[in-house]
mmCIF file of C-alpha atoms in Angstrom:
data_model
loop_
_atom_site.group_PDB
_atom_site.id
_atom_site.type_symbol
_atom_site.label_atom_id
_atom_site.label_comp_id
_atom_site.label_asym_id
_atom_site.label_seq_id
_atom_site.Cartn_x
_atom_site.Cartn_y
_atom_site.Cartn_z
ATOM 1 C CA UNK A 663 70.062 4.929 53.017
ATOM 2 C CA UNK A 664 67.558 7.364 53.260
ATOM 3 C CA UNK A 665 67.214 9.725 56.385
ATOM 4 C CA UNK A 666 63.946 10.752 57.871
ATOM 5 C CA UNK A 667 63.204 14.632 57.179
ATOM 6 C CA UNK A 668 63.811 15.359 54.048
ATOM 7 C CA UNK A 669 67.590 14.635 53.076
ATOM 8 C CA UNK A 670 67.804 11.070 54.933
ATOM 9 C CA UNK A 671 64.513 11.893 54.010
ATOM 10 C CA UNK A 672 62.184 10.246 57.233
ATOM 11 C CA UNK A 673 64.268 10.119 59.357
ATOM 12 C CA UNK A 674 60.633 9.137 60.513
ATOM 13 C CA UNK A 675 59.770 11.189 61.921
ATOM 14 C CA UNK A 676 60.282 14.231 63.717
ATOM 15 C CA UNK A 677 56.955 15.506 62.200
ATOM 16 C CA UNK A 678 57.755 18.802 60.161
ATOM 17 C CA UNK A 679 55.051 19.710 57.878
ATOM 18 C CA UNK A 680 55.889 20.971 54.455
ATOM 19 C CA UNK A 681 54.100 23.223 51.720
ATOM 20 C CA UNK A 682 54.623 23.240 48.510
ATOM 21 C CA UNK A 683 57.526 25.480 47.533
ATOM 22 C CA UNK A 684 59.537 25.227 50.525
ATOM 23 C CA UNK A 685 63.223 24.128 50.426
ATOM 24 C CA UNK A 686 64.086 21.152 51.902
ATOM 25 C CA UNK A 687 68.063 19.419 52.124
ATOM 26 C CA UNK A 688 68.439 16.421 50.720
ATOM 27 C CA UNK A 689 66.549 12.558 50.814
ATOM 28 C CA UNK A 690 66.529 9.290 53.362
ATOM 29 C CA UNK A 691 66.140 10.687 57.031
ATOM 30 C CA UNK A 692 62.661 11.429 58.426
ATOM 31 C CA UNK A 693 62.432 13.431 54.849
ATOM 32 C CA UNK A 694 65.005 16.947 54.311
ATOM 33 C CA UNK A 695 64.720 13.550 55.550
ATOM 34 C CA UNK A 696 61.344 13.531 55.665
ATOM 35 C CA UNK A 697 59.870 13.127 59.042
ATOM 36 C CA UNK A 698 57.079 15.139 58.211
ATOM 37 C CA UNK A 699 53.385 15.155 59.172
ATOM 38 C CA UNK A 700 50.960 13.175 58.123
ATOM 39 C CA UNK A 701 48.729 15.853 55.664
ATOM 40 C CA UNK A 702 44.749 15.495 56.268
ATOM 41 C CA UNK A 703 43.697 15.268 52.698
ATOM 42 C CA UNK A 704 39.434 16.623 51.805
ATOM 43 C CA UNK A 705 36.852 17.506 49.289
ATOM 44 C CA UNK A 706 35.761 20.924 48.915
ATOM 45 C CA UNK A 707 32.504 21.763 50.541
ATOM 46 C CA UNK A 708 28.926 22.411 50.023
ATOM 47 C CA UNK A 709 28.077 25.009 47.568
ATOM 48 C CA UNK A 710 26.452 26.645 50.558
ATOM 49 C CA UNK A 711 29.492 26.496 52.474
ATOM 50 C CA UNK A 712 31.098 28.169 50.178
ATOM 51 C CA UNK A 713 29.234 30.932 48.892
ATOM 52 C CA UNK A 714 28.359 34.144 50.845
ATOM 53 C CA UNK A 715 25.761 36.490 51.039
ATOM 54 C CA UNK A 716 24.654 37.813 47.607
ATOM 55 C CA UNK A 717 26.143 34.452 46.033
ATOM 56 C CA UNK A 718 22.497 33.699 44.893
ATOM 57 C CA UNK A 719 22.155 31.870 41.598
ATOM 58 C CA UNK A 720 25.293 32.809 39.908
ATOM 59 C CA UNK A 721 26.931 30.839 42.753
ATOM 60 C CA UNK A 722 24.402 27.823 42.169
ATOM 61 C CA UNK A 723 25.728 27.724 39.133
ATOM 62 C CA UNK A 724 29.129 27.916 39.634
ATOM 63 C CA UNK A 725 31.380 25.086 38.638
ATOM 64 C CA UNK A 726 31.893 22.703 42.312
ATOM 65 C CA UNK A 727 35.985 23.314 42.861
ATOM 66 C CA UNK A 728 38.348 20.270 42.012
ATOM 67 C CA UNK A 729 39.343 17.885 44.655
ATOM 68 C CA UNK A 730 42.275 18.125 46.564
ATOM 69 C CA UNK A 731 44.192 15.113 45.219
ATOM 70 C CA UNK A 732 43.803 12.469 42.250
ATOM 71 C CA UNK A 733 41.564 9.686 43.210
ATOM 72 C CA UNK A 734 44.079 6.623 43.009
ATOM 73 C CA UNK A 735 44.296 4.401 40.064
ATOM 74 C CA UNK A 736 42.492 0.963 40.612
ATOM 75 C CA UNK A 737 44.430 -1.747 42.414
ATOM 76 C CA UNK A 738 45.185 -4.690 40.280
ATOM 77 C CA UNK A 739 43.885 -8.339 40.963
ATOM 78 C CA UNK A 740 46.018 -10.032 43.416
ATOM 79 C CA UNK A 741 46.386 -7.430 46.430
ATOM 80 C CA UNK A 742 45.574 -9.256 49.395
ATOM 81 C CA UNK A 743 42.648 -7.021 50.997
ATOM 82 C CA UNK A 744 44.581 -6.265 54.448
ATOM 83 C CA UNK A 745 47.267 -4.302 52.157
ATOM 84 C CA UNK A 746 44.736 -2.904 49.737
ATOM 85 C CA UNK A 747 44.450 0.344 52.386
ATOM 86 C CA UNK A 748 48.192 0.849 51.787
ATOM 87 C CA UNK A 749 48.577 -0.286 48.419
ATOM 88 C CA UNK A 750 45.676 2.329 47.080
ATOM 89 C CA UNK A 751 47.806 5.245 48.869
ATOM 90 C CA UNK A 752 50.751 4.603 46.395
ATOM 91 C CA UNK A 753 49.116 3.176 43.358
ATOM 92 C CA UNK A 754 50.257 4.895 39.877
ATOM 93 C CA UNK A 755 53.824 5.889 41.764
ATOM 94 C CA UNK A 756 56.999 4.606 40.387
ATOM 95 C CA UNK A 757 60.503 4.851 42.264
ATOM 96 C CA UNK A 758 63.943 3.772 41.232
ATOM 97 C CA UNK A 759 67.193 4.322 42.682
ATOM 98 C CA UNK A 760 69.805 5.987 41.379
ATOM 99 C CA UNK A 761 72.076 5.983 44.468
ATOM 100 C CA UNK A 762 72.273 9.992 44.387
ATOM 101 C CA UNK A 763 73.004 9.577 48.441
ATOM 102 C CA UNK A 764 70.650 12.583 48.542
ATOM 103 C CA UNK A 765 68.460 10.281 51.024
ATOM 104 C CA UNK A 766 71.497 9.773 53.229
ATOM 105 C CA UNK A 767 73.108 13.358 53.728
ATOM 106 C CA UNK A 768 71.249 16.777 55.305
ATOM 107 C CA UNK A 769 69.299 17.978 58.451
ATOM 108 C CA UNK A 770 67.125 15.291 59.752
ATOM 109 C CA UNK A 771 67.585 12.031 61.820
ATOM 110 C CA UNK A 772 67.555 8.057 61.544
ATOM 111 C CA UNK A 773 65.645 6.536 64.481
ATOM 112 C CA UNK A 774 66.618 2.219 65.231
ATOM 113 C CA UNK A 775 64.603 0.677 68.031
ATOM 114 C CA UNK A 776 66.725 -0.789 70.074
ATOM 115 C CA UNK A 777 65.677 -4.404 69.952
ATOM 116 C CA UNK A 778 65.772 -5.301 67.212
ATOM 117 C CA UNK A 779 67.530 -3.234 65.016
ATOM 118 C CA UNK A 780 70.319 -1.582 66.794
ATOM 119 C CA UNK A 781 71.082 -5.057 68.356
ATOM 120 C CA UNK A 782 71.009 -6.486 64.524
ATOM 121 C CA UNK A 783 73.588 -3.840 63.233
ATOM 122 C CA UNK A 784 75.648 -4.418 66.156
ATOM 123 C CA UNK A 785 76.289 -8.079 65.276
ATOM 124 C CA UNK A 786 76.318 -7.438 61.597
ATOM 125 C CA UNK A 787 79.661 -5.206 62.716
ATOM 126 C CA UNK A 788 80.952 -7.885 65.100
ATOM 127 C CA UNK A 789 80.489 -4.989 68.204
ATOM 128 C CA UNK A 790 79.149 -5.616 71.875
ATOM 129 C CA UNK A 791 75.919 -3.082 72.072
ATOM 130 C CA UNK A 792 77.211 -1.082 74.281
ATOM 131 C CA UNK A 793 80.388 -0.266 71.956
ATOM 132 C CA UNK A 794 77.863 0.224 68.862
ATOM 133 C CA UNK A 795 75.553 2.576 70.733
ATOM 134 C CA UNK A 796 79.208 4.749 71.726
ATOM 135 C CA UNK A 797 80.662 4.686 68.156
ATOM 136 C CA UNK A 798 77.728 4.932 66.099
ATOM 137 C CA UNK A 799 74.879 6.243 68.384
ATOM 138 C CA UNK A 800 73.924 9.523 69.400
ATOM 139 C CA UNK A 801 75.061 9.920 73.418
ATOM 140 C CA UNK A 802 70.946 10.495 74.652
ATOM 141 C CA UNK A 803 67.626 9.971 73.329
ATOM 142 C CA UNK A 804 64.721 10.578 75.055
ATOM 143 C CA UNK A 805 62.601 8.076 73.515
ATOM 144 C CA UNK A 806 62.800 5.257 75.740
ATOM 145 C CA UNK A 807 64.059 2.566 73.593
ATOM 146 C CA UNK A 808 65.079 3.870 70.730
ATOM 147 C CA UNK A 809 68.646 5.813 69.887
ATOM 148 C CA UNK A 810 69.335 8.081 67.047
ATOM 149 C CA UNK A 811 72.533 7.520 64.465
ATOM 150 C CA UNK A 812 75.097 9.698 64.509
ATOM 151 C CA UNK A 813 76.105 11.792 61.531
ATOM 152 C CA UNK A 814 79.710 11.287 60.128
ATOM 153 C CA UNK A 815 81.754 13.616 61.840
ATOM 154 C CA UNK A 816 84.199 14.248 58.763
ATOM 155 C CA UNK A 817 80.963 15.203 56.588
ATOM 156 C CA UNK A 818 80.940 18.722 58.491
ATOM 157 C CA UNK A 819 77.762 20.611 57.160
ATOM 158 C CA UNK A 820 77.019 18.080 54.261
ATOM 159 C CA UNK A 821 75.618 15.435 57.147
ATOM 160 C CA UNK A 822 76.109 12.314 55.649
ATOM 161 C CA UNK A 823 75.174 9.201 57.880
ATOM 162 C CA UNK A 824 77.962 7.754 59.411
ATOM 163 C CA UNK A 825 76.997 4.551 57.472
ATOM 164 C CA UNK A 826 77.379 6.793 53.583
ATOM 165 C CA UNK A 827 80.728 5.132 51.962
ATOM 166 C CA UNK A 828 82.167 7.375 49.225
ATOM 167 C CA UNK A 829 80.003 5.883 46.421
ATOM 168 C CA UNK A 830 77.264 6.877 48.013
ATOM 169 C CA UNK A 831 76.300 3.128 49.135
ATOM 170 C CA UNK A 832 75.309 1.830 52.110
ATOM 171 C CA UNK A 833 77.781 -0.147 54.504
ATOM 172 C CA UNK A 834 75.407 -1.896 56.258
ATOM 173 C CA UNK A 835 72.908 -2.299 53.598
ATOM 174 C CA UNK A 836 71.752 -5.633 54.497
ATOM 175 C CA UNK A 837 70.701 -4.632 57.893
ATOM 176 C CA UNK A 838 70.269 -0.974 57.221
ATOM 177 C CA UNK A 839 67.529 0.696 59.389
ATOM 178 C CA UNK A 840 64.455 -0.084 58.760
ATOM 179 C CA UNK A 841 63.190 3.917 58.134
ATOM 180 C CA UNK A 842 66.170 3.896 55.358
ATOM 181 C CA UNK A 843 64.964 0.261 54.026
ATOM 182 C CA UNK A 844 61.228 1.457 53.383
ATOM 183 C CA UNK A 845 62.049 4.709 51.866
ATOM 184 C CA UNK A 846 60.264 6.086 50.007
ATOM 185 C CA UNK A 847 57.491 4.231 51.223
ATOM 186 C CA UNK A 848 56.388 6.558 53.731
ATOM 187 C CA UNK A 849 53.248 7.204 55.424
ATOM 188 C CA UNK A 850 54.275 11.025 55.530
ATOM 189 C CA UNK A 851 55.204 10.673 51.181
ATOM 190 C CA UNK A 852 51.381 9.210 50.337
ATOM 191 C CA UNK A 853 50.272 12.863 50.220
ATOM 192 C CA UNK A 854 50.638 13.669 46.677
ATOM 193 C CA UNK A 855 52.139 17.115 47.547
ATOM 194 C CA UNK A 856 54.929 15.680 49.918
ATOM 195 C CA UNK A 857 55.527 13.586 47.366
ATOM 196 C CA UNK A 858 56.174 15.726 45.028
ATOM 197 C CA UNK A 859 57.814 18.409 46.973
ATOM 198 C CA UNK A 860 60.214 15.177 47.945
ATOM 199 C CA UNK A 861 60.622 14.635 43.989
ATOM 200 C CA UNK A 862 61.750 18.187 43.115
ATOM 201 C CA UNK A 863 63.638 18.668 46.369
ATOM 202 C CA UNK A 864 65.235 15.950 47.418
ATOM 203 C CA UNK A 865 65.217 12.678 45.432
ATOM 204 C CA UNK A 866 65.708 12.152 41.771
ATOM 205 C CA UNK A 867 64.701 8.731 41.665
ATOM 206 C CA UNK A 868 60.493 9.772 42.521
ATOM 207 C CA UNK A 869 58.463 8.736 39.161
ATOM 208 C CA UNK A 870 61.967 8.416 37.218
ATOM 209 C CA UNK A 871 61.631 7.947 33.678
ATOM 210 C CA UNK A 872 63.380 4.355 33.661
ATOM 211 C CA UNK A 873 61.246 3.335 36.882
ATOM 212 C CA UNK A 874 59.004 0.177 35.970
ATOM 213 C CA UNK A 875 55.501 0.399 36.642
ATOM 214 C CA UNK A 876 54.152 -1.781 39.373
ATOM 215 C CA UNK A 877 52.660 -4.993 38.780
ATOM 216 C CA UNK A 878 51.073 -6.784 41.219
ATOM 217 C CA UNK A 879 53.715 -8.348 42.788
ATOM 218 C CA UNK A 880 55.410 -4.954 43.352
ATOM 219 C CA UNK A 881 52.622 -2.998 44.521
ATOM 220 C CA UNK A 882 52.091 -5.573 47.146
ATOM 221 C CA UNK A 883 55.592 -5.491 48.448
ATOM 222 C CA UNK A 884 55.622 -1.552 48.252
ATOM 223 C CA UNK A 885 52.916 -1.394 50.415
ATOM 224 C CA UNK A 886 53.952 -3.866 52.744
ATOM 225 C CA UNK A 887 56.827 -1.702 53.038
ATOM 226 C CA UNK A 888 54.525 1.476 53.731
ATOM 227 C CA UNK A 889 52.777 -0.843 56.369
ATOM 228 C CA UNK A 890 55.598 -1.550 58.331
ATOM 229 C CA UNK A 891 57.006 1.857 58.029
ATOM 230 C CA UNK A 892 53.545 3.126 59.451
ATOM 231 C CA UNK A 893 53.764 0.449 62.828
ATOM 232 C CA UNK A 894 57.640 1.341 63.123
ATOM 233 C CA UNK A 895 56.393 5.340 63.350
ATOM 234 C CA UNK A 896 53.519 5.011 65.808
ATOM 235 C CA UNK A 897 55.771 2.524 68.088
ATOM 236 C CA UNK A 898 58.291 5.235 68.660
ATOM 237 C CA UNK A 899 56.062 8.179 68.816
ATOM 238 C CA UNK A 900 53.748 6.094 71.194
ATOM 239 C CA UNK A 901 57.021 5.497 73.436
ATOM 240 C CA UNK A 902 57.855 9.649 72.912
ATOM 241 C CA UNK A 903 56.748 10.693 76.828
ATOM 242 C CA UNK A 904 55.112 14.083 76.532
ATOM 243 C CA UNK A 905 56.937 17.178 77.742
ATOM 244 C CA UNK A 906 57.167 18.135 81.255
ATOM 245 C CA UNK A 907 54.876 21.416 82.088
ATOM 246 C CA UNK A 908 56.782 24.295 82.644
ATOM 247 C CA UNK A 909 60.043 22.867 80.546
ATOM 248 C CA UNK A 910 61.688 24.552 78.495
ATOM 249 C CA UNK A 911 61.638 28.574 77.136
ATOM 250 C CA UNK A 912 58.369 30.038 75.462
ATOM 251 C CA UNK A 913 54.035 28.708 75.908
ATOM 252 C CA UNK A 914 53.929 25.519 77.094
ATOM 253 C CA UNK A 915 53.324 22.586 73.966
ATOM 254 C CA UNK A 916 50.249 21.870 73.048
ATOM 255 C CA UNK A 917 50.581 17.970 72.933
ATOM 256 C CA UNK A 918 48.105 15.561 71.738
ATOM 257 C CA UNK A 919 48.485 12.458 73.866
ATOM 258 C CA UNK A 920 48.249 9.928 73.925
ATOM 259 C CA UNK A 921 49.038 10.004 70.229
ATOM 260 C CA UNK A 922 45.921 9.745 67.927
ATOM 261 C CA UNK A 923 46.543 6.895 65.451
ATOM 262 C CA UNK A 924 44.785 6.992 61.968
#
């Protein structure tokens, strides 16, 4: 099950932007279990833009600096056009599983809406609500809504979920979260650095040698995967209140909201 941040990779997503060379804890959660933020991606500019005075013709003449990222491969035939947004953001990436448990153990946190998800693991375990929120749920959340998993209190500084069995499955697989079920299809992972940072960091499985190659077929359900992960995101930072003025030690946080959605 992967996290958000970065090991439990997503847990979705505390937002925690990254740069390339920085050391993250292991997979799942918002990714170290990823939560991270989404990375505006650009084109150079303008020669002019660039140059300076004395630039002159020796900067006209300069070669125009690379992009930023890899323009996608093209989508194959069969992508229905109201995935082909997602599916172009993860085209040419290949994932396979390897059950490391990397996703499932370091800093970072697994978010479940309360309806329906933490309601759908509750019955799954044969528990009343209430008694699942106590034993598996974090005691307060202040996203209206949602609750956070607990981390298994025997795993000390590893961090493992509280769901991580010994073999580094899942024991609720079937209705695992779904922030651990979309991994790594992540709107925070399409940037090609994140991605990559996740790949040396974190998870093994990123662009393995034995992964198969999308086809059609799995392209399409990858990026329905990356679609829902995106809605599942924005609902709970859109039901995140902002913080109170005046709370809390230091400058006051500079908060965009409502939240700007892309």
């Amino acid at each position: 099950m992967q996290r958000a941040v970065s090991g439990r990779a997503a847990r979705l997503v505390s937002g925690r932007q990254l740069s390339p060379g920085s050391s993250l804890p292991a997979c799942s959660r918002t990714s170290s279990r990823a939560a991270r933020l989404f990375i505006a991606r650009g084109v150079g500019g303008s020669a002019d833009a660039a140059g300076g005075d004395g630039g002159g013709d020796a900067a006209a003449g300069a070669p125009a600096p690379p992009p930023l990222s890899t323009p996608p491969p093209p989508l194959p035939a069969g992508i229905e056009p109201a995935l082909a947004p997602f599916a172009s953001q993860i085209a040419g990436r290949r994932f396979l599983c390897t059950l490391c448990g990397k996703c499932c153990t370091g800093d970072g946190n697994v978010w479940v809406s309360e309806a329906p998800e933490a309601a759908r693991i509750a019955e799954h375990l044969g528990l009343p609500l209430p008694k699942f929120y106590e034993l598996y749920c974090q005691q307060y959340s202040r996203v209206p809504g949602w609750r956070l998993l607990k981390n298994d209190p025997n795993s000390k500084e590893a961090q493992h979920c509280i769901f991580l069995a010994p073999d580094n499955s899942c024991r609720i697989h079937a209705v695992r979260p779904l922030q651990c079920s979309t991994y790594p299809w992540w709107p925070e992972l399409t940037d090609v650095s994140q991605w990559e940072i996740e790949k040396r960091e974190i998870c093994e499985g990123f662009d393995h040698p034995d992964a198969p190659e999308m086809d059609a077929p799995a392209l399409a359900a990858a990026a329905e995967q990356l679609r829902a992960a995106t809605v599942h995101d924005l609902q709970r930072k859109l039901a995140t209140p902002p913080p109170k003025k005046g709370k809390g030690k230091g400058p006051p946080l500079q908060w965009p909201w409502p939240p700007q959605v892309p």
